[in-house]
Amino acid sequence: MRIGFGLPVSGSWATPERLGRVAVAAEREGYDSLWSFQRLYVGAEQELDPFYRSVLDPLVALGYAAALTETIRLGVAVVNLPFVSPTYLAKQAATLDVLSGGRVDLGLGTGWSEAEFTAAGASAERRAARTREFVAVLRTLWRDEVSEFAGEFFTVPPGRMLPRPVQQDGVQILLGGSVPAALRRAGEIADGWVSRSAHDLTQISRDVELVREGAEKAGRDPDGVRIVCRGALFRPGRGFLDGSWEKIREDVAWLGTQGVTEVFYDLNFDPSIAAPEVDADAAEERALDILHNLTPRGLS
């Protein structure tokens, strides 16, 4: 079981100094990965949780963390693909992979906020088909000597995008989603699946089964597909990944028995840390205490 930690990208604690200190501390404490997430735009009339009100760009935040660390992996869960060009995102992710020495995991989602779709000039139609083409474009740009793609949504004329990612097969792609078709699709075309903050992790085994089912149907090794869970700690009313350090560690160990390969602790959804009105110094102090007490060193 690999254990990661969410960078401070939401709320008052999302400052360069605090992001840097958390990144360095997580690497020092033996965490396997650092994670960010995307919230592009919030409509004036939207009633969203407070931690969505102020969020750093996910790839820029990871680039900042990359410059301060050496070995820890860098993941985003997720970039919503309808809002960006696959060619542009391929260049961004490849650049980050080169500058970080091959440490990037790129999570992709399909989005859900009407305000974001409108502000980005994006279409919410046929997102499943668009996802398949999007991933195919990323693959050809990262892998092929001469890249080329002609689809319904995207066209890439013959050419080259250099430099390529450091990772031999390109940046690792993780797909989000919670409906059965999305779970199967992650197993079929991606390197793995990543859960959302509101996902019911106590029922994770059925989701893992669907991801592996998709991989097997595509002729891939189902045991080789990554299952990455965002562990949103201390969410009110959940009772899971909450309580004492021992209880949280027990919950994580149980997730491992359900087929989960990686968990990252994410405090960006803890209202006592990530809300805009929270004292930033107090939020950082609490976060670093949690980081230290849940260190993965010695966790089987």
Tab-separated table of C-alpha atoms in Angstrom:
chain	number	residue	atom	x	y	z
A	1	MET	CA	0.000	0.000	0.000
A	2	ARG	CA	1.395	3.370	-1.026
A	3	ILE	CA	0.504	6.435	1.052
A	4	GLY	CA	0.432	9.998	-0.253
A	5	PHE	CA	-0.508	13.426	1.064
A	6	GLY	CA	-2.593	16.265	-0.369
A	7	LEU	CA	-0.773	19.550	-0.880
A	8	PRO	CA	-2.306	22.740	0.571
A	9	VAL	CA	-4.090	23.970	-2.544
A	10	SER	CA	-7.434	25.102	-1.126
A	11	GLY	CA	-8.337	27.816	1.351
A	12	SER	CA	-6.204	30.134	3.449
A	13	TRP	CA	-3.372	27.640	3.994
A	14	ALA	CA	-2.702	27.428	0.220
A	15	THR	CA	0.316	29.751	0.181
A	16	PRO	CA	3.730	29.176	-1.433
A	17	GLU	CA	5.514	28.922	1.897
A	18	ARG	CA	3.066	26.419	3.346
A	19	LEU	CA	2.869	24.380	0.158
A	20	GLY	CA	6.649	24.133	0.179
A	21	ARG	CA	6.871	23.147	3.835
A	22	VAL	CA	4.217	20.442	3.464
A	23	ALA	CA	5.883	19.047	0.332
A	24	VAL	CA	9.308	18.858	1.962
A	25	ALA	CA	7.899	17.394	5.188
A	26	ALA	CA	5.934	14.719	3.318
A	27	GLU	CA	9.020	13.599	1.395
A	28	ARG	CA	11.101	13.589	4.575
A	29	GLU	CA	8.484	11.522	6.428
A	30	GLY	CA	8.445	8.837	3.721
A	31	TYR	CA	5.203	9.589	1.885
A	32	ASP	CA	5.038	8.230	-1.655
A	33	SER	CA	3.189	11.053	-3.382
A	34	LEU	CA	1.825	14.612	-3.259
A	35	TRP	CA	-1.567	15.531	-4.746
A	36	SER	CA	-3.496	18.533	-5.997
A	37	PHE	CA	-6.978	18.976	-7.489
A	38	GLN	CA	-8.760	21.343	-9.860
A	39	ARG	CA	-11.544	23.834	-9.241
A	40	LEU	CA	-11.566	26.191	-12.206
A	41	TYR	CA	-14.446	28.531	-11.455
A	42	VAL	CA	-17.247	29.005	-8.942
A	43	GLY	CA	-20.514	30.610	-10.010
A	44	ALA	CA	-21.832	33.503	-7.925
A	45	GLU	CA	-25.057	31.622	-7.195
A	46	GLN	CA	-23.476	28.202	-6.578
A	47	GLU	CA	-23.782	26.831	-3.053
A	48	LEU	CA	-20.576	24.826	-2.885
A	49	ASP	CA	-18.584	23.728	0.140
A	50	PRO	CA	-16.219	26.465	1.375
A	51	PHE	CA	-13.060	24.607	0.357
A	52	TYR	CA	-13.993	25.101	-3.315
A	53	ARG	CA	-13.992	28.904	-3.103
A	54	SER	CA	-10.238	29.449	-3.509
A	55	VAL	CA	-8.114	26.763	-5.192
A	56	LEU	CA	-4.654	26.933	-6.777
A	57	ASP	CA	-4.093	25.645	-10.313
A	58	PRO	CA	-3.166	21.966	-9.894
A	59	LEU	CA	-0.267	21.664	-12.350
A	60	VAL	CA	1.360	24.937	-11.351
A	61	ALA	CA	1.153	23.857	-7.708
A	62	LEU	CA	2.792	20.526	-8.550
A	63	GLY	CA	5.529	22.315	-10.493
A	64	TYR	CA	6.276	24.396	-7.417
A	65	ALA	CA	6.436	21.251	-5.274
A	66	ALA	CA	8.625	19.515	-7.855
A	67	ALA	CA	11.284	22.205	-7.506
A	68	LEU	CA	11.476	21.629	-3.746
A	69	THR	CA	11.516	17.808	-3.719
A	70	GLU	CA	13.545	15.021	-5.298
A	71	THR	CA	11.817	11.637	-5.287
A	72	ILE	CA	8.198	11.917	-4.161
A	73	ARG	CA	5.596	11.429	-6.926
A	74	LEU	CA	3.343	14.277	-8.017
A	75	GLY	CA	-0.322	13.657	-8.820
A	76	VAL	CA	-3.397	15.649	-9.756
A	77	ALA	CA	-6.845	14.245	-8.980
A	78	VAL	CA	-8.240	15.467	-11.268
A	79	VAL	CA	-8.019	17.840	-14.262
A	80	ASN	CA	-11.430	18.031	-15.937
A	81	LEU	CA	-10.676	17.200	-19.560
A	82	PRO	CA	-13.601	19.033	-21.235
A	83	PHE	CA	-12.036	22.342	-20.146
A	84	VAL	CA	-8.657	21.896	-21.882
A	85	SER	CA	-7.135	20.804	-25.172
A	86	PRO	CA	-5.473	17.358	-24.957
A	87	THR	CA	-2.492	18.671	-26.925
A	88	TYR	CA	-2.000	21.583	-24.553
A	89	LEU	CA	-2.369	19.371	-21.484
A	90	ALA	CA	0.033	16.826	-23.002
A	91	LYS	CA	2.671	19.549	-23.284
A	92	GLN	CA	2.087	20.730	-19.707
A	93	ALA	CA	2.220	17.229	-18.223
A	94	ALA	CA	5.274	16.217	-20.279
A	95	THR	CA	7.098	19.374	-19.200
A	96	LEU	CA	6.301	18.709	-15.550
A	97	ASP	CA	7.471	15.113	-15.962
A	98	VAL	CA	10.767	16.251	-17.485
A	99	LEU	CA	11.401	18.899	-14.847
A	100	SER	CA	10.519	16.531	-12.001
A	101	GLY	CA	12.559	13.612	-13.309
A	102	GLY	CA	9.601	11.398	-14.233
A	103	ARG	CA	7.329	11.680	-11.218
A	104	VAL	CA	3.933	12.710	-12.611
A	105	ASP	CA	0.511	11.049	-12.341
A	106	LEU	CA	-2.242	12.765	-14.343
A	107	GLY	CA	-5.797	12.219	-13.141
A	108	LEU	CA	-8.567	13.091	-15.584
A	109	GLY	CA	-12.237	13.724	-14.895
A	110	THR	CA	-15.202	14.807	-16.982
A	111	GLY	CA	-16.464	17.664	-14.796
A	112	TRP	CA	-19.831	18.350	-13.172
A	113	SER	CA	-20.154	22.107	-12.610
A	114	GLU	CA	-22.398	23.891	-15.117
A	115	ALA	CA	-20.690	27.200	-14.306
A	116	GLU	CA	-17.294	25.749	-15.191
A	117	PHE	CA	-18.510	24.291	-18.475
A	118	THR	CA	-19.974	27.659	-19.460
A	119	ALA	CA	-16.921	29.668	-18.362
A	120	ALA	CA	-14.559	27.288	-20.201
A	121	GLY	CA	-16.665	27.283	-23.375
A	122	ALA	CA	-16.894	23.498	-23.066
A	123	SER	CA	-19.576	20.990	-23.959
A	124	ALA	CA	-21.029	18.563	-21.441
A	125	GLU	CA	-22.284	16.291	-24.209
A	126	ARG	CA	-20.844	12.835	-24.974
A	127	ARG	CA	-18.163	13.013	-22.325
A	128	ALA	CA	-17.474	9.279	-22.405
A	129	ALA	CA	-16.605	9.301	-26.112
A	130	ARG	CA	-14.594	12.482	-25.652
A	131	THR	CA	-12.621	10.833	-22.826
A	132	ARG	CA	-11.576	7.935	-25.037
A	133	GLU	CA	-10.301	10.265	-27.735
A	134	PHE	CA	-8.610	12.536	-25.210
A	135	VAL	CA	-6.595	9.655	-23.746
A	136	ALA	CA	-5.695	8.400	-27.225
A	137	VAL	CA	-4.351	11.842	-28.155
A	138	LEU	CA	-2.219	11.963	-25.005
A	139	ARG	CA	-0.800	8.512	-25.774
A	140	THR	CA	0.223	9.308	-29.346
A	141	LEU	CA	1.803	12.633	-28.349
A	142	TRP	CA	3.853	11.011	-25.603
A	143	ARG	CA	4.782	7.715	-27.234
A	144	ASP	CA	4.866	7.771	-31.021
A	145	GLU	CA	7.811	8.795	-33.149
A	146	VAL	CA	5.328	10.627	-35.364
A	147	SER	CA	2.117	11.565	-33.586
A	148	GLU	CA	-1.176	11.621	-35.434
A	149	PHE	CA	-4.876	11.369	-34.563
A	150	ALA	CA	-8.115	11.876	-36.468
A	151	GLY	CA	-11.303	11.550	-34.434
A	152	GLU	CA	-14.721	13.038	-33.972
A	153	PHE	CA	-13.620	15.574	-31.371
A	154	PHE	CA	-9.876	15.986	-31.854
A	155	THR	CA	-7.518	16.116	-34.820
A	156	VAL	CA	-3.731	16.023	-34.521
A	157	PRO	CA	-1.850	16.360	-37.817
A	158	PRO	CA	1.333	14.274	-38.250
A	159	GLY	CA	4.111	15.761	-36.168
A	160	ARG	CA	6.168	15.592	-33.002
A	161	MET	CA	5.865	16.965	-29.490
A	162	LEU	CA	9.223	17.170	-27.742
A	163	PRO	CA	10.516	16.676	-25.185
A	164	ARG	CA	8.643	13.510	-24.341
A	165	PRO	CA	7.931	12.546	-20.731
A	166	VAL	CA	10.766	10.901	-18.827
A	167	GLN	CA	8.556	7.940	-17.954
A	168	GLN	CA	9.022	5.355	-20.689
A	169	ASP	CA	5.331	4.878	-21.520
A	170	GLY	CA	4.405	8.493	-20.885
A	171	VAL	CA	2.831	10.152	-17.871
A	172	GLN	CA	0.660	7.775	-15.863
A	173	ILE	CA	-3.047	8.411	-16.568
A	174	LEU	CA	-5.708	7.864	-13.924
A	175	LEU	CA	-9.391	8.277	-14.727
A	176	GLY	CA	-11.979	9.423	-12.235
A	177	GLY	CA	-15.679	8.634	-12.219
A	178	SER	CA	-18.101	6.701	-10.046
A	179	VAL	CA	-20.719	5.155	-12.346
A	180	PRO	CA	-20.096	1.578	-13.557
A	181	ALA	CA	-19.294	2.600	-17.145
A	182	ALA	CA	-16.655	5.084	-15.965
A	183	LEU	CA	-15.087	2.534	-13.632
A	184	ARG	CA	-14.827	-0.059	-16.397
A	185	ARG	CA	-13.418	2.560	-18.765
A	186	ALA	CA	-10.630	3.370	-16.292
A	187	GLY	CA	-9.566	-0.263	-16.293
A	188	GLU	CA	-9.842	-0.476	-20.049
A	189	ILE	CA	-7.883	2.561	-21.263
A	190	ALA	CA	-6.009	4.125	-18.316
A	191	ASP	CA	-3.234	3.166	-15.934
A	192	GLY	CA	-5.675	3.257	-13.061
A	193	TRP	CA	-8.670	4.829	-11.355
A	194	VAL	CA	-8.835	7.579	-8.732
A	195	SER	CA	-11.790	8.134	-6.411
A	196	ARG	CA	-13.451	11.477	-5.675
A	197	SER	CA	-13.629	13.218	-2.296
A	198	ALA	CA	-17.268	12.246	-1.689
A	199	HIS	CA	-16.832	8.589	-2.666
A	200	ASP	CA	-18.099	6.006	-0.177
A	201	LEU	CA	-14.877	4.144	0.479
A	202	THR	CA	-16.631	1.605	2.699
A	203	GLN	CA	-18.117	0.124	-0.507
A	204	ILE	CA	-14.886	0.264	-2.481
A	205	SER	CA	-14.615	-3.445	-3.277
A	206	ARG	CA	-17.425	-3.316	-5.846
A	207	ASP	CA	-15.741	-0.355	-7.550
A	208	VAL	CA	-12.415	-2.176	-7.667
A	209	GLU	CA	-14.161	-5.166	-9.211
A	210	LEU	CA	-15.615	-3.020	-12.000
A	211	VAL	CA	-12.251	-1.384	-12.764
A	212	ARG	CA	-10.580	-4.781	-12.980
A	213	GLU	CA	-13.451	-6.092	-15.075
A	214	GLY	CA	-12.778	-3.348	-17.612
A	215	ALA	CA	-9.073	-4.188	-17.694
A	216	GLU	CA	-9.707	-7.887	-18.179
A	217	LYS	CA	-12.190	-7.233	-20.980
A	218	ALA	CA	-9.540	-5.134	-22.752
A	219	GLY	CA	-6.986	-7.943	-22.460
A	220	ARG	CA	-4.984	-6.190	-19.761
A	221	ASP	CA	-3.701	-7.549	-16.461
A	222	PRO	CA	-6.389	-6.535	-13.921
A	223	ASP	CA	-3.878	-6.774	-11.069
A	224	GLY	CA	-1.649	-4.225	-12.789
A	225	VAL	CA	-4.242	-1.436	-12.728
A	226	ARG	CA	-3.740	1.147	-9.997
A	227	ILE	CA	-6.594	1.848	-7.564
A	228	VAL	CA	-5.973	5.238	-5.969
A	229	CYS	CA	-8.232	6.584	-3.226
A	230	ARG	CA	-8.460	10.147	-2.011
A	231	GLY	CA	-8.623	9.785	1.735
A	232	ALA	CA	-10.531	12.900	2.760
A	233	LEU	CA	-9.748	12.892	6.477
A	234	PHE	CA	-12.076	14.071	9.236
A	235	ARG	CA	-15.120	14.680	7.039
A	236	PRO	CA	-18.106	15.348	9.337
A	237	GLY	CA	-20.575	12.484	9.641
A	238	ARG	CA	-18.450	9.924	7.783
A	239	GLY	CA	-16.984	7.811	10.601
A	240	PHE	CA	-14.365	6.479	8.170
A	241	LEU	CA	-10.812	7.847	8.053
A	242	ASP	CA	-11.725	9.687	11.219
A	243	GLY	CA	-10.955	9.330	14.914
A	244	SER	CA	-7.636	8.298	16.432
A	245	TRP	CA	-4.411	7.757	14.491
A	246	GLU	CA	-4.780	4.038	15.109
A	247	LYS	CA	-8.344	4.045	13.769
A	248	ILE	CA	-7.297	5.864	10.584
A	249	ARG	CA	-4.420	3.439	10.051
A	250	GLU	CA	-6.797	0.524	10.524
A	251	ASP	CA	-9.165	2.006	7.931
A	252	VAL	CA	-6.311	2.381	5.454
A	253	ALA	CA	-5.125	-1.171	6.057
A	254	TRP	CA	-8.679	-2.392	5.439
A	255	LEU	CA	-8.750	-0.539	2.118
A	256	GLY	CA	-5.678	-2.540	1.148
A	257	THR	CA	-7.614	-5.767	1.678
A	258	GLN	CA	-10.298	-4.459	-0.713
A	259	GLY	CA	-7.892	-4.060	-3.623
A	260	VAL	CA	-6.830	-0.450	-3.134
A	261	THR	CA	-3.182	0.081	-4.102
A	262	GLU	CA	-2.733	3.694	-2.967
A	263	VAL	CA	-4.333	6.150	-0.554
A	264	PHE	CA	-3.498	9.801	-0.173
A	265	TYR	CA	-4.569	11.745	2.886
A	266	ASP	CA	-6.259	14.960	1.786
A	267	LEU	CA	-6.933	17.747	4.272
A	268	ASN	CA	-8.250	20.143	1.630
A	269	PHE	CA	-11.740	18.868	2.467
A	270	ASP	CA	-11.353	19.275	6.245
A	271	PRO	CA	-13.369	22.405	7.176
A	272	SER	CA	-11.053	23.077	10.124
A	273	ILE	CA	-8.110	23.428	7.708
A	274	ALA	CA	-9.177	24.396	4.187
A	275	ALA	CA	-12.015	26.873	4.647
A	276	PRO	CA	-11.056	30.406	3.540
A	277	GLU	CA	-11.722	31.944	6.938
A	278	VAL	CA	-9.531	29.473	8.893
A	279	ASP	CA	-6.359	30.886	10.439
A	280	ALA	CA	-3.598	29.787	8.057
A	281	ASP	CA	-0.959	29.261	10.749
A	282	ALA	CA	-3.292	27.091	12.805
A	283	ALA	CA	-4.269	25.112	9.701
A	284	GLU	CA	-0.643	24.419	8.824
A	285	GLU	CA	0.218	23.423	12.385
A	286	ARG	CA	-2.664	20.947	12.489
A	287	ALA	CA	-1.810	19.587	9.032
A	288	LEU	CA	1.851	18.999	9.860
A	289	ASP	CA	0.836	17.256	13.096
A	290	ILE	CA	-1.443	14.938	11.107
A	291	LEU	CA	1.263	14.380	8.485
A	292	HIS	CA	3.757	13.382	11.166
A	293	ASN	CA	1.394	11.117	13.123
A	294	LEU	CA	0.180	9.261	10.030
A	295	THR	CA	3.621	8.826	8.476
A	296	PRO	CA	3.667	5.690	6.300
A	297	ARG	CA	6.950	4.490	7.728
A	298	GLY	CA	6.354	1.021	9.056
A	299	LEU	CA	2.845	0.712	7.556
A	300	SER	CA	2.485	-2.631	5.819
